Short mmCIF file of C-alpha atoms and ligand atoms in Angstrom, two decimals:
data_model
loop_
_atom_site.label_atom_id
_atom_site.label_comp_id
_atom_site.label_asym_id
_atom_site.label_seq_id
_atom_site.Cartn_x
_atom_site.Cartn_y
_atom_site.Cartn_z
CA UNK A 1 -1.58 -1.62 -30.68
CA UNK A 2 -1.74 0.91 -27.43
CA UNK A 3 1.29 2.84 -27.42
CA UNK A 4 2.39 6.02 -25.34
CA UNK A 5 0.98 8.83 -26.40
CA UNK A 6 3.79 11.64 -27.22
CA UNK A 7 1.55 14.77 -27.56
CA UNK A 8 3.15 17.48 -25.34
CA UNK A 9 -0.72 18.61 -23.49
CA UNK A 10 0.63 17.87 -19.69
CA UNK A 11 2.49 21.22 -20.46
CA UNK A 12 -1.16 22.23 -19.48
CA UNK A 13 -0.96 21.15 -16.18
CA UNK A 14 0.69 23.99 -14.14
CA UNK A 15 3.48 21.85 -12.25
CA UNK A 16 4.35 22.84 -8.30
CA UNK A 17 6.98 24.47 -7.36
CA UNK A 18 8.50 21.20 -4.77
CA UNK A 19 8.67 23.16 -1.27
CA UNK A 20 10.10 20.11 1.15
CA UNK A 21 13.28 18.04 -0.04
CA UNK A 22 14.44 17.75 3.87
CA UNK A 23 13.79 15.49 6.65
CA UNK A 24 11.49 16.54 9.08
CA UNK A 25 12.98 15.83 12.20
CA UNK A 26 11.02 16.95 15.87
CA UNK A 27 8.74 19.86 13.72
CA UNK A 28 11.62 21.12 12.02
CA UNK A 29 12.75 20.42 8.18
CA UNK A 30 16.53 19.58 8.56
CA UNK A 31 19.39 18.56 6.11
CA UNK A 32 20.85 15.13 6.44
CA UNK A 33 23.58 14.36 8.84
CA UNK A 34 25.50 13.83 6.34
CA UNK A 35 24.46 16.80 4.23
CA UNK A 36 23.85 14.11 1.48
CA UNK A 37 20.82 14.31 -1.29
CA UNK A 38 19.83 12.07 -3.71
CA UNK A 39 17.02 12.44 -6.59
CA UNK A 40 13.72 11.73 -7.39
CA UNK A 41 13.08 10.78 -10.81
CA UNK A 42 9.99 11.93 -13.31
CA UNK A 43 8.91 8.45 -14.25
CA UNK A 44 7.38 10.12 -17.74
CA UNK A 45 11.10 11.44 -18.70
CA UNK A 46 13.78 9.96 -16.26
CA UNK A 47 14.28 13.77 -15.25
CA UNK A 48 15.21 14.83 -12.09
CA UNK A 49 12.21 16.75 -10.58
CA UNK A 50 14.31 17.40 -7.41
CA UNK A 51 16.97 16.55 -4.47
CA UNK A 52 15.91 14.96 -1.31
CA UNK A 53 18.06 14.89 1.96
CA UNK A 54 18.87 11.35 2.28
CA UNK A 55 18.95 10.15 5.72
CA UNK A 56 20.53 7.12 7.35
CA UNK A 57 21.15 6.12 10.85
CA UNK A 58 22.19 9.07 12.09
CA UNK A 59 19.28 10.61 11.08
CA UNK A 60 16.64 7.55 12.24
CA UNK A 61 19.05 7.53 15.60
CA UNK A 62 17.57 12.30 15.77
CA UNK A 63 13.85 10.88 14.86
CA UNK A 64 13.13 7.97 17.05
CA UNK A 65 14.95 10.26 19.76
CA UNK A 66 12.02 13.06 19.33
CA UNK A 67 9.89 10.79 18.94
CA UNK A 68 10.76 9.13 22.06
CA UNK A 69 10.59 11.94 24.03
CA UNK A 70 7.62 13.23 22.79
CA UNK A 71 5.83 10.10 23.67
CA UNK A 72 7.39 9.77 27.38
CA UNK A 73 7.27 13.28 28.27
CA UNK A 74 4.77 15.11 25.51
CA UNK A 75 1.49 15.69 25.31
CA UNK A 76 0.25 13.68 22.16
CA UNK A 77 -0.36 10.35 24.56
CA UNK A 78 -1.12 11.64 27.37
CA UNK A 79 -4.41 14.01 25.73
CA UNK A 80 -8.00 12.78 25.21
CA UNK A 81 -9.06 10.81 22.36
CA UNK A 82 -11.28 13.42 21.35
CA UNK A 83 -8.80 16.20 21.31
CA UNK A 84 -6.15 14.17 19.45
CA UNK A 85 -9.33 13.48 16.98
CA UNK A 86 -10.10 17.18 16.74
CA UNK A 87 -6.46 18.13 15.49
CA UNK A 88 -6.60 15.09 13.10
CA UNK A 89 -9.84 16.21 11.80
CA UNK A 90 -8.03 19.50 11.03
CA UNK A 91 -4.96 17.63 9.38
CA UNK A 92 -7.32 16.07 7.13
CA UNK A 93 -9.40 19.45 6.35
CA UNK A 94 -5.48 20.95 5.35
CA UNK A 95 -5.14 17.91 2.82
CA UNK A 96 -8.33 18.70 0.89
CA UNK A 97 -7.50 22.62 1.01
CA UNK A 98 -4.20 21.18 0.23
CA UNK A 99 -5.46 18.44 -2.24
CA UNK A 100 -4.73 19.48 -5.63
CA UNK A 101 -1.23 20.64 -5.34
CA UNK A 102 -0.54 17.19 -3.02
CA UNK A 103 -2.47 15.33 -6.05
CA UNK A 104 -0.24 16.52 -8.97
CA UNK A 105 3.07 16.49 -6.98
CA UNK A 106 2.03 11.92 -6.19
CA UNK A 107 1.83 11.97 -9.94
CA UNK A 108 4.59 13.37 -11.06
CA UNK A 109 6.73 11.48 -8.07
CA UNK A 110 4.96 8.23 -8.49
CA UNK A 111 3.99 8.14 -12.57
CA UNK A 112 0.12 7.67 -11.54
CA UNK A 113 -2.87 8.57 -13.40
CA UNK A 114 -3.43 13.19 -11.92
CA UNK A 115 -7.63 12.00 -12.25
CA UNK A 116 -7.20 8.68 -9.94
CA UNK A 117 -5.08 10.65 -6.89
CA UNK A 118 -6.93 14.07 -6.80
CA UNK A 119 -10.41 12.15 -6.99
CA UNK A 120 -9.51 8.98 -5.09
CA UNK A 121 -6.10 8.93 -3.51
CA UNK A 122 -5.98 12.40 -1.77
CA UNK A 123 -9.70 12.80 -0.83
CA UNK A 124 -9.33 9.08 0.91
CA UNK A 125 -5.93 10.17 2.60
CA UNK A 126 -7.85 12.60 4.06
CA UNK A 127 -11.52 10.53 5.26
CA UNK A 128 -8.99 8.01 6.83
CA UNK A 129 -7.75 10.26 9.14
CA UNK A 130 -11.46 11.65 9.50
CA UNK A 131 -12.17 7.86 10.24
CA UNK A 132 -9.18 7.31 12.57
CA UNK A 133 -9.97 10.91 13.57
CA UNK A 134 -13.54 9.30 14.88
CA UNK A 135 -12.55 6.36 16.33
CA UNK A 136 -9.55 8.45 18.96
CA UNK A 137 -12.03 8.99 21.24
CA UNK A 138 -13.55 5.54 21.55
CA UNK A 139 -10.36 3.54 22.97
CA UNK A 140 -12.31 1.57 25.80
CA UNK A 141 -11.07 -1.20 27.94
CA UNK A 142 -12.95 -3.74 29.27
CA UNK A 143 -14.28 -4.52 32.96
CA UNK A 144 -13.83 -7.88 34.48
CA UNK A 145 -15.01 -9.67 37.02
CA UNK A 146 -12.85 -11.42 38.41
CA UNK A 147 -13.06 -14.32 41.19
CA UNK A 148 -11.87 -13.60 45.20
CA UNK A 149 -13.39 -10.23 45.62
CA UNK A 150 -10.94 -8.85 42.87
CA UNK A 151 -11.54 -5.87 40.54
CA UNK A 152 -9.68 -6.06 36.83
CA UNK A 153 -10.32 -3.96 34.35
CA UNK A 154 -7.81 -3.53 30.85
CA UNK A 155 -6.51 -0.36 28.99
CA UNK A 156 -5.77 0.00 25.86
CA UNK A 157 -2.91 1.79 25.59
CA UNK A 158 -0.86 3.46 22.81
CA UNK A 159 2.29 1.04 21.93
CA UNK A 160 4.45 3.77 21.99
CA UNK A 161 7.00 5.06 18.73
CA UNK A 162 6.17 3.52 15.84
CA UNK A 163 8.15 3.10 12.45
CA UNK A 164 6.07 3.20 9.33
CA UNK A 165 7.91 1.89 6.41
CA UNK A 166 5.83 2.73 2.90
CA UNK A 167 6.11 1.95 -0.13
CA UNK A 168 5.70 4.05 -3.24
CA UNK A 169 3.04 2.05 -5.46
CA UNK A 170 0.38 4.20 -3.60
CA UNK A 171 2.34 6.64 -2.07
CA UNK A 172 -0.01 9.20 0.12
CA UNK A 173 -2.99 6.28 0.68
CA UNK A 174 -0.36 3.56 2.17
CA UNK A 175 1.15 6.46 4.61
CA UNK A 176 -2.03 7.07 5.77
CA UNK A 177 -2.96 3.41 6.08
CA UNK A 178 -0.78 3.24 9.11
CA UNK A 179 0.13 6.63 10.42
CA UNK A 180 -3.89 8.07 10.75
CA UNK A 181 -4.26 4.83 12.90
CA UNK A 182 -0.93 5.03 14.45
CA UNK A 183 -1.58 8.96 15.65
CA UNK A 184 -5.35 8.23 16.94
CA UNK A 185 -4.33 5.60 19.31
CA UNK A 186 -1.93 8.03 20.42
CA UNK A 187 1.96 7.23 19.36
CA UNK A 188 4.43 9.23 17.53
CA UNK A 189 5.88 8.16 15.08
CA UNK A 190 9.07 8.25 12.54
CA UNK A 191 7.67 6.91 8.73
CA UNK A 192 10.16 6.44 5.96
CA UNK A 193 8.87 6.89 2.07
CA UNK A 194 9.72 5.03 -0.20
CA UNK A 195 12.81 6.55 -1.91
CA UNK A 196 11.11 6.57 -5.39
CA UNK A 197 7.90 8.56 -4.29
CA UNK A 198 9.18 10.73 -1.03
CA UNK A 199 7.31 13.96 -1.49
CA UNK A 200 3.66 13.93 -0.44
CA UNK A 201 5.26 12.06 2.95
CA UNK A 202 7.06 15.20 3.52
CA UNK A 203 4.20 18.08 1.99
CA UNK A 204 2.15 16.43 4.90
CA UNK A 205 4.48 16.78 7.42
CA UNK A 206 4.10 20.56 7.08
CA UNK A 207 0.37 20.03 7.09
CA UNK A 208 0.54 18.29 10.80
CA UNK A 209 2.71 21.08 11.77
CA UNK A 210 0.21 23.97 10.67
CA UNK A 211 -2.45 21.37 12.48
CA UNK A 212 -1.14 21.68 15.33
CA UNK A 213 0.67 18.00 16.05
CA UNK A 214 3.03 18.19 18.62
CA UNK A 215 6.88 18.67 17.85
CA UNK A 216 7.83 14.88 17.36
CA UNK A 217 4.93 13.04 17.04
CA UNK A 218 6.02 12.80 13.07
CA UNK A 219 8.51 12.81 11.88
CA UNK A 220 9.67 11.75 8.48
CA UNK A 221 13.24 10.65 6.93
CA UNK A 222 13.79 9.89 3.42
CA UNK A 223 16.36 7.70 2.13
CA UNK A 224 16.56 4.52 1.26
CA UNK A 225 15.79 1.21 2.62
CA UNK A 226 18.73 -0.70 3.43
CA UNK A 227 20.31 2.28 5.94
CA UNK A 228 17.49 4.16 6.65
CA UNK A 229 14.60 1.41 6.75
CA UNK A 230 16.83 -0.88 8.04
CA UNK A 231 18.11 1.86 11.38
CA UNK A 232 14.07 2.38 11.92
CA UNK A 233 13.72 -1.99 11.78
CA UNK A 234 16.73 -2.35 14.12
CA UNK A 235 16.16 0.31 16.41
CA UNK A 236 15.64 -0.02 20.67
CA UNK A 237 13.58 2.53 20.94
CA UNK A 238 11.28 1.84 18.07
CA UNK A 239 8.37 -0.24 19.80
CA UNK A 240 6.41 -1.26 16.74
CA UNK A 241 7.04 -1.67 12.64
CA UNK A 242 4.65 -1.29 10.35
CA UNK A 243 5.80 -2.26 6.77
CA UNK A 244 4.32 -2.30 3.01
CA UNK A 245 6.27 -3.57 0.63
CA UNK A 246 8.50 -6.79 -0.72
CA UNK A 247 8.39 -10.19 1.42
CA UNK A 248 11.99 -10.48 0.56
CA UNK A 249 12.44 -7.01 2.49
CA UNK A 250 9.26 -7.98 5.11
CA UNK A 251 11.16 -11.10 6.05
CA UNK A 252 14.45 -8.61 6.69
CA UNK A 253 12.11 -6.69 8.95
CA UNK A 254 11.35 -9.40 11.31
CA UNK A 255 14.58 -10.55 11.42
CA UNK A 256 15.73 -7.25 12.18
CA UNK A 257 13.13 -7.13 14.99
CA UNK A 258 13.23 -10.51 15.97
CA UNK A 259 17.40 -9.31 16.68
CA UNK A 260 16.95 -5.97 18.21
CA UNK A 261 13.90 -5.35 20.88
CA UNK A 262 10.93 -7.72 19.76
CA UNK A 263 9.33 -5.30 18.61
CA UNK A 264 6.18 -5.92 17.13
CA UNK A 265 5.65 -6.13 13.61
CA UNK A 266 2.83 -5.80 10.75
CA UNK A 267 4.02 -7.17 7.12
CA UNK A 268 1.56 -5.99 4.63
CA UNK A 269 3.13 -7.38 1.36
CA UNK A 270 2.91 -8.68 -1.60
CA UNK A 271 0.33 -11.01 -3.45
CA UNK A 272 0.06 -13.00 -6.98
CA UNK A 273 -3.98 -12.67 -6.53
CA UNK A 274 -6.24 -14.72 -8.55
CA UNK A 275 -9.75 -14.07 -10.07
CA UNK A 276 -11.59 -16.85 -11.22
CA UNK A 277 -14.47 -16.85 -14.34
CA UNK A 278 -17.13 -19.24 -14.09
CA UNK A 279 -18.51 -20.14 -17.21
CA UNK A 280 -21.75 -18.62 -16.33
CA UNK A 281 -20.22 -15.22 -16.52
CA UNK A 282 -21.27 -12.21 -18.22
CA UNK A 283 -18.00 -12.61 -20.37
CA UNK A 284 -18.13 -9.00 -21.13
CA UNK A 285 -18.58 -7.99 -17.84
CA UNK A 286 -15.26 -10.83 -16.67
CA UNK A 287 -12.97 -9.14 -19.17
CA UNK A 288 -13.97 -5.57 -17.87
CA UNK A 289 -13.04 -6.83 -14.48
CA UNK A 290 -10.21 -8.71 -15.52
CA UNK A 291 -8.42 -5.50 -17.48
CA UNK A 292 -9.01 -3.25 -13.95
CA UNK A 293 -7.84 -6.23 -11.75
CA UNK A 294 -4.51 -6.28 -13.13
CA UNK A 295 -3.64 -3.00 -15.35
CA UNK A 296 -4.82 -0.90 -12.49
CA UNK A 297 -1.83 1.61 -11.25
CA UNK A 298 0.11 -0.13 -13.91
CA UNK A 299 0.02 -3.17 -12.13
CA UNK A 300 1.27 -1.54 -9.71
CA UNK A 301 -0.75 -2.93 -6.86
CA UNK A 302 -0.72 -5.12 -4.12
CA UNK A 303 -3.91 -6.81 -5.09
CA UNK A 304 -3.48 -6.62 -8.65
CA UNK A 305 -5.66 -9.20 -10.24
CA UNK A 306 -2.73 -11.23 -12.27
CA UNK A 307 -3.71 -14.46 -12.44
CA UNK A 308 -7.12 -14.69 -14.24
CA UNK A 309 -8.79 -18.15 -13.83
CA UNK A 310 -10.73 -19.12 -16.60
CA UNK A 311 -13.48 -22.26 -17.10
CA UNK A 312 -13.01 -23.72 -20.20
CA UNK A 313 -16.25 -23.30 -21.52
CA UNK A 314 -15.50 -19.73 -21.95
CA UNK A 315 -12.04 -19.32 -21.89
CA UNK A 316 -11.57 -19.38 -25.83
CA UNK A 317 -13.99 -16.44 -26.11
CA UNK A 318 -12.60 -14.36 -22.82
CA UNK A 319 -9.32 -14.87 -24.70
CA UNK A 320 -10.58 -12.91 -27.49
CA UNK A 321 -12.44 -10.54 -26.18
CA UNK A 322 -9.05 -9.78 -23.74
CA UNK A 323 -6.67 -8.82 -26.47
CA UNK A 324 -9.05 -6.25 -28.14
CA UNK A 325 -9.69 -4.64 -24.42
CA UNK A 326 -6.03 -4.86 -23.42
CA UNK A 327 -5.62 -2.62 -26.83
CA UNK A 328 -8.18 -0.35 -26.32
CA UNK A 329 -6.37 0.41 -22.62
CA UNK A 330 -4.73 3.69 -23.56
CA UNK A 331 -1.06 3.77 -22.35
CA UNK A 332 0.47 7.49 -21.94
CA UNK A 333 1.10 10.49 -20.52
CA UNK A 334 -0.95 10.35 -16.58
CA UNK A 335 -1.07 14.08 -16.85
CA UNK A 336 -4.04 13.57 -19.49
CA UNK A 337 -7.77 12.67 -18.92
CA UNK A 338 -7.90 10.00 -20.96
CA UNK A 339 -5.22 8.43 -20.30
CA UNK A 340 -5.25 4.50 -18.08
CA UNK A 341 -1.51 3.80 -17.92
CA UNK A 342 1.09 5.31 -16.56
CA UNK A 343 4.71 4.81 -16.77
CA UNK A 344 6.35 1.92 -14.16
CA UNK A 345 7.77 4.06 -11.03
CA UNK A 346 11.44 3.27 -11.92
CA UNK A 347 13.54 2.18 -13.98
CA UNK A 348 14.02 -1.16 -11.97
CA UNK A 349 10.65 -1.88 -11.39
CA UNK A 350 10.80 -1.03 -15.74
CA UNK A 351 13.68 -3.60 -16.53
CA UNK A 352 12.01 -5.76 -13.73
CA UNK A 353 8.87 -6.67 -15.97
CA UNK A 354 10.68 -6.40 -19.16
CA UNK A 355 12.50 -9.05 -17.85
CA UNK A 356 9.91 -11.17 -16.58
CA UNK A 357 7.44 -10.90 -20.07
CA UNK A 358 10.68 -12.56 -21.87
CA UNK A 359 11.17 -15.24 -19.09
CA UNK A 360 6.76 -15.93 -20.10
CA UNK A 361 8.05 -16.22 -23.46
CA UNK A 362 10.96 -18.67 -22.73
CA UNK A 363 8.62 -20.92 -20.31
CA UNK A 364 6.34 -21.56 -23.50
CA UNK A 365 3.71 -19.42 -22.46
CA UNK A 366 1.67 -17.77 -25.34
CA UNK A 367 2.17 -14.11 -25.85
CA UNK A 368 -1.25 -12.73 -26.88
CA UNK A 369 -0.96 -8.97 -26.82
CA UNK A 370 1.72 -6.05 -25.65
CA UNK A 371 4.96 -7.32 -24.16
CA UNK A 372 7.34 -4.09 -25.26
CA UNK A 373 8.65 -0.92 -24.05
CA UNK A 374 6.72 2.05 -25.88
CA UNK A 375 7.43 5.63 -26.14
CA UNK A 376 10.92 7.34 -26.36
CA UNK A 377 11.83 7.83 -23.31
CA UNK A 378 10.00 6.67 -19.69
CA UNK A 379 9.37 3.41 -18.71
CA UNK A 380 5.98 3.07 -20.40
CA UNK A 381 4.91 -0.64 -20.74
CA UNK A 382 2.55 -2.23 -22.87
CA UNK A 383 -0.52 -4.01 -21.24
CA UNK A 384 0.81 -7.72 -21.57
CA UNK A 385 -1.31 -10.71 -21.93
CA UNK A 386 0.08 -14.12 -21.08
CA UNK A 387 -2.46 -17.05 -22.62
CA UNK A 388 -1.62 -20.83 -21.82
CA UNK A 389 0.06 -19.78 -18.46
CA UNK A 390 1.17 -23.42 -16.29
CA UNK A 391 1.19 -23.19 -12.42
CA UNK A 392 4.41 -24.02 -12.56
CA UNK A 393 6.08 -21.04 -15.11
CA UNK A 394 7.80 -18.17 -13.15
CA UNK A 395 4.86 -15.79 -14.62
CA UNK A 396 2.50 -17.78 -12.28
CA UNK A 397 4.14 -17.43 -9.25
CA UNK A 398 5.70 -14.75 -8.64
CA UNK A 399 4.66 -10.93 -7.98
CA UNK A 400 5.62 -9.57 -11.70
CA UNK A 401 4.36 -5.88 -10.44
CA UNK A 402 3.80 -4.96 -13.83
CA UNK A 403 0.81 -4.94 -16.30
CA UNK A 404 1.46 -8.51 -16.82
CA UNK A 405 -1.77 -10.74 -17.20
CA UNK A 406 -1.66 -14.38 -16.80
CA UNK A 407 -4.84 -16.28 -18.42
CA UNK A 408 -5.34 -20.55 -17.12
CA UNK A 409 -7.87 -22.67 -18.45
CA UNK A 410 -9.45 -24.80 -15.64
CA UNK A 411 -12.64 -27.53 -15.74
CA UNK A 412 -14.32 -27.74 -12.50
CA UNK A 413 -14.72 -25.56 -9.29
CA UNK A 414 -12.72 -28.00 -7.30
CA UNK A 415 -9.76 -27.67 -10.00
CA UNK A 416 -9.89 -23.68 -10.08
CA UNK A 417 -9.85 -22.93 -6.30
CA UNK A 418 -6.87 -25.63 -6.15
CA UNK A 419 -5.67 -23.45 -8.85
CA UNK A 420 -5.86 -20.57 -7.27
CA UNK A 421 -4.46 -21.36 -3.99
CA UNK A 422 -1.45 -22.36 -5.38
CA UNK A 423 0.67 -20.03 -3.97
CA UNK A 424 3.05 -18.85 -1.81
CA UNK A 425 0.79 -15.81 -1.42
CA UNK A 426 -2.74 -15.23 -0.35
CA UNK A 427 -3.23 -11.07 -0.07
CA UNK A 428 -6.91 -11.23 -2.32
CA UNK A 429 -8.83 -13.00 -4.67
CA UNK A 430 -12.09 -12.21 -6.84
CA UNK A 431 -14.73 -14.76 -8.06
CA UNK A 432 -16.54 -14.33 -11.33
CA UNK A 433 -20.42 -16.06 -11.79
CA UNK A 434 -23.71 -15.51 -10.89
CA UNK A 435 -24.45 -18.79 -9.16
CA UNK A 436 -24.41 -17.83 -5.16
CA UNK A 437 -23.00 -20.87 -4.09
CA UNK A 438 -20.47 -20.91 -6.10
CA UNK A 439 -19.32 -17.87 -5.20
CA UNK A 440 -19.86 -18.58 -1.65
CA UNK A 441 -17.30 -21.97 -2.03
CA UNK A 442 -15.12 -19.97 -3.57
CA UNK A 443 -15.34 -17.44 -0.59
CA UNK A 444 -14.46 -20.11 2.10
CA UNK A 445 -12.53 -22.10 0.37
CA UNK A 446 -9.75 -19.10 -0.54
CA UNK A 447 -7.40 -18.71 1.47
CA UNK A 448 -6.65 -14.94 0.97
CA UNK A 449 -6.92 -12.18 3.26
CA UNK A 450 -9.81 -10.46 0.57
CA UNK A 451 -12.12 -11.48 -1.33
CA UNK A 452 -14.14 -9.68 -4.01
CA UNK A 453 -17.42 -10.98 -5.35
CA UNK A 454 -18.19 -9.72 -9.03
CA UNK A 455 -15.72 -6.66 -8.10
CA UNK A 456 -12.17 -5.59 -7.84
CA UNK A 457 -9.81 -3.23 -6.31
CA UNK A 458 -12.63 -2.17 -4.15
CA UNK A 459 -12.35 -1.49 -0.32
CA UNK A 460 -13.64 0.60 2.62
CA UNK A 461 -11.86 2.39 5.50
CA UNK A 462 -13.99 -0.10 7.40
CA UNK A 463 -13.08 -3.29 5.29
CA UNK A 464 -9.99 -5.28 6.97
CA UNK A 465 -7.52 -5.65 4.27
CA UNK A 466 -4.19 -8.22 4.82
CA UNK A 467 -2.63 -11.46 3.64
CA UNK A 468 -2.64 -14.80 4.66
CA UNK A 469 0.49 -16.78 3.86
CA UNK A 470 3.29 -15.06 2.66
CA UNK A 471 1.29 -11.41 1.95
CA UNK A 472 2.50 -10.90 5.00
CA UNK A 473 0.26 -10.30 8.83
CA UNK A 474 -2.01 -8.35 10.62
CA UNK A 475 -4.62 -5.92 9.19
CA UNK A 476 -5.12 -2.68 7.95
CA UNK A 477 -7.90 -0.44 7.85
CA UNK A 478 -11.30 -0.82 10.77
CA UNK A 479 -10.58 -1.55 13.86
CA UNK A 480 -8.05 -4.02 13.55
CA UNK A 481 -5.78 -1.08 12.26
CA UNK A 482 -5.82 0.89 15.52
CA UNK A 483 -5.42 -2.23 17.58
CA UNK A 484 -2.10 -2.26 15.64
CA UNK A 485 -0.72 0.38 17.42
CA UNK A 486 -2.19 -0.56 20.93
CA UNK A 487 -1.55 -3.13 23.68
CA UNK A 488 -3.26 -3.87 26.23
CA UNK A 489 -2.62 -3.71 29.82
CA UNK A 490 -4.59 -5.42 32.40
CA UNK A 491 -5.11 -3.95 36.50
CA UNK A 492 -6.15 -5.50 39.02
CA UNK A 493 -7.22 -4.42 42.47
CA UNK A 494 -8.87 -6.08 45.55
CA UNK A 495 -12.41 -5.13 46.21
CA UNK A 496 -13.36 -3.20 49.68
CA UNK A 497 -14.11 -6.52 51.52
CA UNK A 498 -11.66 -8.66 49.92
CA UNK A 499 -9.31 -10.62 52.37
CA UNK A 500 -6.50 -8.87 50.99
CA UNK A 501 -7.71 -5.07 52.09
P1 LIG B 601 10.60 -2.81 -1.05
O1 LIG B 601 10.07 -3.55 -0.21
O2 LIG B 601 11.90 -2.97 -1.25
O3 LIG B 601 10.58 -1.06 -0.54
C1 LIG B 601 9.28 -1.19 -0.04
C2 LIG B 601 9.84 0.45 0.99
O4 LIG B 601 11.06 -0.80 2.38
C3 LIG B 601 10.53 1.18 0.42
O5 LIG B 601 10.52 2.33 1.62
C4 LIG B 601 12.38 0.83 0.75
O6 LIG B 601 13.26 1.81 1.10
C5 LIG B 601 11.91 -0.19 2.18
N1 LIG B 601 13.09 -0.94 2.02
C6 LIG B 601 13.94 -1.81 1.68
N2 LIG B 601 15.11 -2.52 2.19
C7 LIG B 601 14.87 -2.06 3.12
C8 LIG B 601 15.35 -2.61 4.04
N3 LIG B 601 16.54 -3.62 4.62
N4 LIG B 601 14.92 -2.14 5.69
C9 LIG B 601 14.14 -1.97 5.74
N5 LIG B 601 13.48 -1.51 5.20
C10 LIG B 601 13.82 -1.29 3.74
O7 LIG B 601 10.26 -2.85 -2.71
P2 LIG B 601 11.13 -2.48 -4.23
O8 LIG B 601 12.25 -3.24 -3.65
O9 LIG B 601 11.02 -1.07 -4.19
O10 LIG B 601 10.07 -3.56 -4.98
C11 LIG B 601 10.27 -4.94 -5.21
C12 LIG B 601 9.05 -5.49 -5.54
O11 LIG B 601 8.48 -5.39 -4.14
C13 LIG B 601 8.37 -5.22 -6.52
O12 LIG B 601 8.28 -5.52 -7.80
C14 LIG B 601 6.81 -5.36 -6.06
O13 LIG B 601 6.81 -7.18 -6.30
C15 LIG B 601 6.92 -5.46 -4.30
N6 LIG B 601 6.45 -4.03 -3.94
C16 LIG B 601 4.99 -4.89 -3.16
C17 LIG B 601 4.62 -3.83 -2.62
C18 LIG B 601 2.78 -3.67 -1.93
O14 LIG B 601 1.93 -3.05 -1.83
N7 LIG B 601 2.84 -5.06 -1.35
C19 LIG B 601 4.79 -2.61 -2.60
C20 LIG B 601 6.05 -2.44 -2.48
C21 LIG B 601 6.76 -3.09 -3.66
MG1 LIG B 602 13.79 -2.21 -2.84
#
């Protein structure tokens, strides 16, 4: 049985001092107006890492005021794209120079594997900035050949003050997925990191200032969703919201936007993504892929492959081998290099995942392995697999957001596709087969924003990402990501010899 490793080798990792715990408004770290603070917790131990300023509506008002002034009167939207790009490149270099500290903070704050934050997340945030820094001087409009001797052209202008509401599962990466294009477009921003993992957003605010990004362009309000987050979503002077998180809160963001100033909204929400495995697949490869698809980042991934749909001829072998592989998946301290899975983010998520497991048992699914918390302290859960899962069970429908795989059987390709699409979500899907025709048919038939063939958890900055159905709308990454923060203005003028001249 995979169990939590309880040695204290992580003591060897030097934990950084927590330097930034206050709100960042108009280029300064400041206390909340209320003076309140909240605890940020180490999910390995449930101990308090630091106390962070608890911003609410009053602080959001100050941050939006600073962002508004920086947008309306400051240099940021006015400067050339290449100059903005140059400052963003500098910001990226500073992230690289401080990568060890940023990676350690994120592993500590969010219970994420240190090797992953070090090798992937933090370098990726710097590269994401560079990708959009390179795009900042390539924001062009069109020229229009209009009738009646009129000349038209379009400008693509920054949308204004953007509110970026970010979740905790990839605190840096998902911040930069929206922050980098917003800044490159010339917007000014108010960031609301998730209350569970705010440390890196504050550290990055400090780096942005060092890079020379003008005061007021990037503001960070730490605090809770229903107070700080909701105040941004309903603010009359915020022009755009980019939200990543739960479908439930996504809905409330749209409602707040509709009730206030009709600000535009981009939503990147949850999923219940299928991995469809066909009879001709290499079963060992499929088992490995399915394990990564669900257990990567402890199942706290919006595109987690949480439903493995397996064709009947290989079903039994797949199930047998999956149990063995799950037991080899090491749960333990995320600072240890040989560990595959750290603790869930907080007590709420930990209890939610365990409650779903209990529910799955009551619904009649077969618990093959895992199913329990592990370790004396911290939010560790065993990699868990259910078989004999039916489409209408709650564990097959809801986003559990933890290390819980549901295995289901299908007969024909048509049935596999139908089962895959039987979800209110549509974020991603995987297909495992050697048959190109099958792969192409599935890719065309799946209602999801991303289809991965014989791979999973892959992507790149030029690969658009986002949902169909209740997984949201709008696309992150690629130039689509930049479009989220731009609006088009058409300008029309008579030509020299037009009748209006
Ligand atoms: P959440 O959606 O409540 O939190 C995401 C962000 O929204 C946080 O910054 C939070 O402070 C903010 N927020 C919460 N309520 C708000 C409101 N009324 N107005 C404005 N902002 C608000 O997610 P939570 O509660 O942390 O996790 C619950 C479930 O959501 C998870 O179990 C998972 O299923 C899903 N989730 C999905 C994510 C994804 O990447 N698609 C990321 C995080 C959570
Ligand atoms: Mg919540």
